Amino acid sequence: MIRSWLGGALLLFPIAAQAVEIGQVAPETQGPRLLYDHTIDLKELRGKTVLLDFWASWCGPCKQSLPMLDEMRSDLVAAGYPDMFEIIAVNLDEDPEAAKKFLQRYPVSYPVISDPAAELAVLYKIPTMPTTFIIDPEGVVVWRHEGFRPAELSDIRRRLVQTMNGEATP
């Protein structure tokens, strides 16, 4: 079960070494889309700012973050940023059906990668759910955030817009 894997991961990775480092090129990130029959590859999004969000259906804060990120995405598209960014969610449920049920209740308009074996979570060394990264158009990680509270959405949006505008540096 992913929950037990995540707990084990917290013990395997020392706190200081958990994160993909700010300033590093994002690790290769690809996987099958959860609701569609094709894959997504982060490399295909070079030239765009990417918000990469790791989540699971059993994650309480994810019930708030996914819909709020979707609303933020819609707002940014309406504000004139449609070709400058994308949100990619990485689901870590061992059973993709649990994630599909979650998305029926909390639908999103952005792509969702299914990672039932938690390979991407290990690659990124995810310590908690949700964990969010902002990756600049060159593929460099410029920001990382663990957890989610609704009050943090304005900071996430600000950092995303700064990166789209070339104002964020690692």
C-alpha positions as protocol buffer text, in pm:
chain_id: "A"
residue {
  index: 1
  type: MET
  ca { x: 0 y: 0 z: 0 }
}
residue {
  index: 2
  type: ILE
  ca { x: 130 y: 347 z: -86 }
}
residue {
  index: 3
  type: ARG
  ca { x: 59 y: 475 z: 263 }
}
residue {
  index: 4
  type: SER
  ca { x: 291 y: 214 z: 408 }
}
residue {
  index: 5
  type: TRP
  ca { x: 547 y: 285 z: 133 }
}
residue {
  index: 6
  type: LEU
  ca { x: 534 y: 655 z: 212 }
}
residue {
  index: 7
  type: GLY
  ca { x: 585 y: 588 z: 581 }
}
residue {
  index: 8
  type: GLY
  ca { x: 879 y: 363 z: 496 }
}
residue {
  index: 9
  type: ALA
  ca { x: 1020 y: 626 z: 263 }
}
residue {
  index: 10
  type: LEU
  ca { x: 1024 y: 874 z: 547 }
}
residue {
  index: 11
  type: LEU
  ca { x: 1246 y: 636 z: 739 }
}
residue {
  index: 12
  type: LEU
  ca { x: 1469 y: 555 z: 440 }
}
residue {
  index: 13
  type: PHE
  ca { x: 1549 y: 912 z: 338 }
}
residue {
  index: 14
  type: PRO
  ca { x: 1700 y: 1145 z: 597 }
}
residue {
  index: 15
  type: ILE
  ca { x: 1502 y: 1468 z: 622 }
}
residue {
  index: 16
  type: ALA
  ca { x: 1782 y: 1681 z: 476 }
}
residue {
  index: 17
  type: ALA
  ca { x: 1821 y: 1454 z: 173 }
}
residue {
  index: 18
  type: GLN
  ca { x: 1456 y: 1410 z: 83 }
}
residue {
  index: 19
  type: ALA
  ca { x: 1410 y: 1680 z: -176 }
}
residue {
  index: 20
  type: VAL
  ca { x: 1497 y: 1706 z: -538 }
}
residue {
  index: 21
  type: GLU
  ca { x: 1723 y: 2007 z: -501 }
}
residue {
  index: 22
  type: ILE
  ca { x: 1621 y: 2353 z: -614 }
}
residue {
  index: 23
  type: GLY
  ca { x: 1834 y: 2442 z: -915 }
}
residue {
  index: 24
  type: GLN
  ca { x: 1858 y: 2083 z: -1044 }
}
residue {
  index: 25
  type: VAL
  ca { x: 1712 y: 1973 z: -1374 }
}
residue {
  index: 26
  type: ALA
  ca { x: 1394 y: 1783 z: -1293 }
}
residue {
  index: 27
  type: PRO
  ca { x: 1435 y: 1405 z: -1311 }
}
residue {
  index: 28
  type: GLU
  ca { x: 1290 y: 1227 z: -1612 }
}
residue {
  index: 29
  type: THR
  ca { x: 918 y: 1225 z: -1549 }
}
residue {
  index: 30
  type: GLN
  ca { x: 679 y: 1030 z: -1763 }
}
residue {
  index: 31
  type: GLY
  ca { x: 389 y: 795 z: -1718 }
}
residue {
  index: 32
  type: PRO
  ca { x: 51 y: 684 z: -1843 }
}
residue {
  index: 33
  type: ARG
  ca { x: -235 y: 928 z: -1811 }
}
residue {
  index: 34
  type: LEU
  ca { x: -483 y: 800 z: -1559 }
}
residue {
  index: 35
  type: LEU
  ca { x: -798 y: 872 z: -1761 }
}
residue {
  index: 36
  type: TYR
  ca { x: -668 y: 851 z: -2118 }
}
residue {
  index: 37
  type: ASP
  ca { x: -480 y: 598 z: -2324 }
}
residue {
  index: 38
  type: HIS
  ca { x: -147 y: 775 z: -2373 }
}
residue {
  index: 39
  type: THR
  ca { x: 153 y: 887 z: -2175 }
}
residue {
  index: 40
  type: ILE
  ca { x: 284 y: 1224 z: -2068 }
}
residue {
  index: 41
  type: ASP
  ca { x: 651 y: 1312 z: -2069 }
}
residue {
  index: 42
  type: LEU
  ca { x: 779 y: 1620 z: -1888 }
}
residue {
  index: 43
  type: LYS
  ca { x: 1034 y: 1671 z: -2169 }
}
residue {
  index: 44
  type: GLU
  ca { x: 744 y: 1739 z: -2408 }
}
residue {
  index: 45
  type: LEU
  ca { x: 657 y: 2044 z: -2198 }
}
residue {
  index: 46
  type: ARG
  ca { x: 999 y: 2214 z: -2225 }
}
residue {
  index: 47
  type: GLY
  ca { x: 940 y: 2579 z: -2297 }
}
residue {
  index: 48
  type: LYS
  ca { x: 651 y: 2588 z: -2048 }
}
residue {
  index: 49
  type: THR
  ca { x: 648 y: 2632 z: -1674 }
}
residue {
  index: 50
  type: VAL
  ca { x: 521 y: 2314 z: -1508 }
}
residue {
  index: 51
  type: LEU
  ca { x: 360 y: 2273 z: -1169 }
}
residue {
  index: 52
  type: LEU
  ca { x: 415 y: 1905 z: -1078 }
}
residue {
  index: 53
  type: ASP
  ca { x: 189 y: 1788 z: -795 }
}
residue {
  index: 54
  type: PHE
  ca { x: 218 y: 1447 z: -623 }
}
residue {
  index: 55
  type: TRP
  ca { x: -105 y: 1330 z: -457 }
}
residue {
  index: 56
  type: ALA
  ca { x: -311 y: 1026 z: -352 }
}
residue {
  index: 57
  type: SER
  ca { x: -682 y: 960 z: -303 }
}
residue {
  index: 58
  type: TRP
  ca { x: -632 y: 888 z: 69 }
}
residue {
  index: 59
  type: CYS
  ca { x: -463 y: 1226 z: 124 }
}
residue {
  index: 60
  type: GLY
  ca { x: -691 y: 1465 z: 313 }
}
residue {
  index: 61
  type: PRO
  ca { x: -524 y: 1788 z: 194 }
}
residue {
  index: 62
  type: CYS
  ca { x: -540 y: 1660 z: -167 }
}
residue {
  index: 63
  type: LYS
  ca { x: -920 y: 1680 z: -152 }
}
residue {
  index: 64
  type: GLN
  ca { x: -871 y: 2055 z: -123 }
}
residue {
  index: 65
  type: SER
  ca { x: -559 y: 2107 z: -331 }
}
residue {
  index: 66
  type: LEU
  ca { x: -660 y: 1935 z: -656 }
}
residue {
  index: 67
  type: PRO
  ca { x: -982 y: 2133 z: -710 }
}
residue {
  index: 68
  type: MET
  ca { x: -814 y: 2455 z: -598 }
}
residue {
  index: 69
  type: LEU
  ca { x: -522 y: 2399 z: -835 }
}
residue {
  index: 70
  type: ASP
  ca { x: -773 y: 2333 z: -1113 }
}
residue {
  index: 71
  type: GLU
  ca { x: -950 y: 2662 z: -1037 }
}
residue {
  index: 72
  type: MET
  ca { x: -615 y: 2843 z: -1031 }
}
residue {
  index: 73
  type: ARG
  ca { x: -530 y: 2686 z: -1368 }
}
residue {
  index: 74
  type: SER
  ca { x: -860 y: 2810 z: -1517 }
}
residue {
  index: 75
  type: ASP
  ca { x: -798 y: 3160 z: -1376 }
}
residue {
  index: 76
  type: LEU
  ca { x: -446 y: 3172 z: -1524 }
}
residue {
  index: 77
  type: VAL
  ca { x: -569 y: 3054 z: -1864 }
}
residue {
  index: 78
  type: ALA
  ca { x: -835 y: 3328 z: -1856 }
}
residue {
  index: 79
  type: ALA
  ca { x: -567 y: 3581 z: -1754 }
}
residue {
  index: 80
  type: GLY
  ca { x: -372 y: 3515 z: -2073 }
}
residue {
  index: 81
  type: TYR
  ca { x: -126 y: 3244 z: -1974 }
}
residue {
  index: 82
  type: PRO
  ca { x: -272 y: 2941 z: -2160 }
}
residue {
  index: 83
  type: ASP
  ca { x: 41 y: 2847 z: -2355 }
}
residue {
  index: 84
  type: MET
  ca { x: 294 y: 2930 z: -2085 }
}
residue {
  index: 85
  type: PHE
  ca { x: 231 y: 2660 z: -1826 }
}
residue {
  index: 86
  type: GLU
  ca { x: 79 y: 2326 z: -1742 }
}
residue {
  index: 87
  type: ILE
  ca { x: -11 y: 2144 z: -1425 }
}
residue {
  index: 88
  type: ILE
  ca { x: 72 y: 1775 z: -1412 }
}
residue {
  index: 89
  type: ALA
  ca { x: -57 y: 1567 z: -1123 }
}
residue {
  index: 90
  type: VAL
  ca { x: 111 y: 1240 z: -1028 }
}
residue {
  index: 91
  type: ASN
  ca { x: -118 y: 997 z: -849 }
}
residue {
  index: 92
  type: LEU
  ca { x: 44 y: 745 z: -616 }
}
residue {
  index: 93
  type: ASP
  ca { x: -249 y: 515 z: -543 }
}
residue {
  index: 94
  type: GLU
  ca { x: -154 y: 148 z: -581 }
}
residue {
  index: 95
  type: ASP
  ca { x: -502 y: 91 z: -723 }
}
residue {
  index: 96
  type: PRO
  ca { x: -566 y: 332 z: -1013 }
}
residue {
  index: 97
  type: GLU
  ca { x: -941 y: 272 z: -967 }
}
residue {
  index: 98
  type: ALA
  ca { x: -927 y: 455 z: -632 }
}
residue {
  index: 99
  type: ALA
  ca { x: -773 y: 754 z: -810 }
}
residue {
  index: 100
  type: LYS
  ca { x: -1036 y: 740 z: -1085 }
}
residue {
  index: 101
  type: LYS
  ca { x: -1314 y: 744 z: -824 }
}
residue {
  index: 102
  type: PHE
  ca { x: -1146 y: 1040 z: -654 }
}
residue {
  index: 103
  type: LEU
  ca { x: -1130 y: 1228 z: -986 }
}
residue {
  index: 104
  type: GLN
  ca { x: -1498 y: 1158 z: -1051 }
}
residue {
  index: 105
  type: ARG
  ca { x: -1574 y: 1336 z: -726 }
}
residue {
  index: 106
  type: TYR
  ca { x: -1303 y: 1603 z: -765 }
}
residue {
  index: 107
  type: PRO
  ca { x: -1249 y: 1642 z: -1143 }
}
residue {
  index: 108
  type: VAL
  ca { x: -957 y: 1839 z: -1282 }
}
residue {
  index: 109
  type: SER
  ca { x: -885 y: 1972 z: -1630 }
}
residue {
  index: 110
  type: TYR
  ca { x: -512 y: 1905 z: -1619 }
}
residue {
  index: 111
  type: PRO
  ca { x: -331 y: 1577 z: -1695 }
}
residue {
  index: 112
  type: VAL
  ca { x: -291 y: 1313 z: -1424 }
}
residue {
  index: 113
  type: ILE
  ca { x: -15 y: 1052 z: -1440 }
}
residue {
  index: 114
  type: SER
  ca { x: -73 y: 718 z: -1270 }
}
residue {
  index: 115
  type: ASP
  ca { x: 229 y: 597 z: -1069 }
}
residue {
  index: 116
  type: PRO
  ca { x: 98 y: 290 z: -880 }
}
residue {
  index: 117
  type: ALA
  ca { x: 448 y: 153 z: -813 }
}
residue {
  index: 118
  type: ALA
  ca { x: 558 y: 495 z: -676 }
}
residue {
  index: 119
  type: GLU
  ca { x: 859 y: 501 z: -909 }
}
residue {
  index: 120
  type: LEU
  ca { x: 833 y: 877 z: -960 }
}
residue {
  index: 121
  type: ALA
  ca { x: 779 y: 933 z: -587 }
}
residue {
  index: 122
  type: VAL
  ca { x: 1104 y: 747 z: -517 }
}
residue {
  index: 123
  type: LEU
  ca { x: 1283 y: 939 z: -793 }
}
residue {
  index: 124
  type: TYR
  ca { x: 1166 y: 1272 z: -648 }
}
residue {
  index: 125
  type: LYS
  ca { x: 1199 y: 1146 z: -288 }
}
residue {
  index: 126
  type: ILE
  ca { x: 850 y: 1259 z: -188 }
}
residue {
  index: 127
  type: PRO
  ca { x: 819 y: 1282 z: 193 }
}
residue {
  index: 128
  type: THR
  ca { x: 450 y: 1374 z: 224 }
}
residue {
  index: 129
  type: MET
  ca { x: 128 y: 1430 z: 33 }
}
residue {
  index: 130
  type: PRO
  ca { x: 81 y: 1651 z: -150 }
}
residue {
  index: 131
  type: THR
  ca { x: 426 y: 1766 z: -256 }
}
residue {
  index: 132
  type: THR
  ca { x: 445 y: 2026 z: -533 }
}
residue {
  index: 133
  type: PHE
  ca { x: 729 y: 2139 z: -757 }
}
residue {
  index: 134
  type: ILE
  ca { x: 752 y: 2430 z: -1000 }
}
residue {
  index: 135
  type: ILE
  ca { x: 978 y: 2357 z: -1295 }
}
residue {
  index: 136
  type: ASP
  ca { x: 1091 y: 2640 z: -1522 }
}
residue {
  index: 137
  type: PRO
  ca { x: 1076 y: 2630 z: -1904 }
}
residue {
  index: 138
  type: GLU
  ca { x: 1433 y: 2493 z: -1919 }
}
residue {
  index: 139
  type: GLY
  ca { x: 1335 y: 2199 z: -1697 }
}
residue {
  index: 140
  type: VAL
  ca { x: 1498 y: 2328 z: -1378 }
}
residue {
  index: 141
  type: VAL
  ca { x: 1325 y: 2290 z: -1041 }
}
residue {
  index: 142
  type: VAL
  ca { x: 1280 y: 2641 z: -900 }
}
residue {
  index: 143
  type: TRP
  ca { x: 1042 y: 2574 z: -610 }
}
residue {
  index: 144
  type: ARG
  ca { x: 918 y: 2292 z: -390 }
}
residue {
  index: 145
  type: HIS
  ca { x: 638 y: 2281 z: -135 }
}
residue {
  index: 146
  type: GLU
  ca { x: 526 y: 2003 z: 100 }
}
residue {
  index: 147
  type: GLY
  ca { x: 166 y: 1974 z: 222 }
}
residue {
  index: 148
  type: PHE
  ca { x: -123 y: 2205 z: 145 }
}
residue {
  index: 149
  type: ARG
  ca { x: -344 y: 2454 z: 323 }
}
residue {
  index: 150
  type: PRO
  ca { x: -590 y: 2669 z: 126 }
}
residue {
  index: 151
  type: ALA
  ca { x: -418 y: 2988 z: 244 }
}
residue {
  index: 152
  type: GLU
  ca { x: -102 y: 2872 z: 60 }
}
residue {
  index: 153
  type: LEU
  ca { x: -266 y: 2883 z: -284 }
}
residue {
  index: 154
  type: SER
  ca { x: -187 y: 3253 z: -332 }
}
residue {
  index: 155
  type: ASP
  ca { x: 184 y: 3183 z: -274 }
}
residue {
  index: 156
  type: ILE
  ca { x: 174 y: 2889 z: -518 }
}
residue {
  index: 157
  type: ARG
  ca { x: 8 y: 3110 z: -779 }
}
residue {
  index: 158
  type: ARG
  ca { x: 253 y: 3396 z: -721 }
}
residue {
  index: 159
  type: ARG
  ca { x: 553 y: 3165 z: -762 }
}
residue {
  index: 160
  type: LEU
  ca { x: 404 y: 3004 z: -1073 }
}
residue {
  index: 161
  type: VAL
  ca { x: 340 y: 3344 z: -1236 }
}
residue {
  index: 162
  type: GLN
  ca { x: 688 y: 3467 z: -1140 }
}
residue {
  index: 163
  type: THR
  ca { x: 837 y: 3162 z: -1310 }
}
residue {
  index: 164
  type: MET
  ca { x: 623 y: 3211 z: -1621 }
}
residue {
  index: 165
  type: ASN
  ca { x: 737 y: 3573 z: -1633 }
}
residue {
  index: 166
  type: GLY
  ca { x: 1104 y: 3474 z: -1597 }
}
residue {
  index: 167
  type: GLU
  ca { x: 1130 y: 3630 z: -1251 }
}
residue {
  index: 168
  type: ALA
  ca { x: 1197 y: 3310 z: -1053 }
}
residue {
  index: 169
  type: THR
  ca { x: 1547 y: 3175 z: -1035 }
}
residue {
  index: 170
  type: PRO
  ca { x: 1668 y: 2862 z: -861 }
}
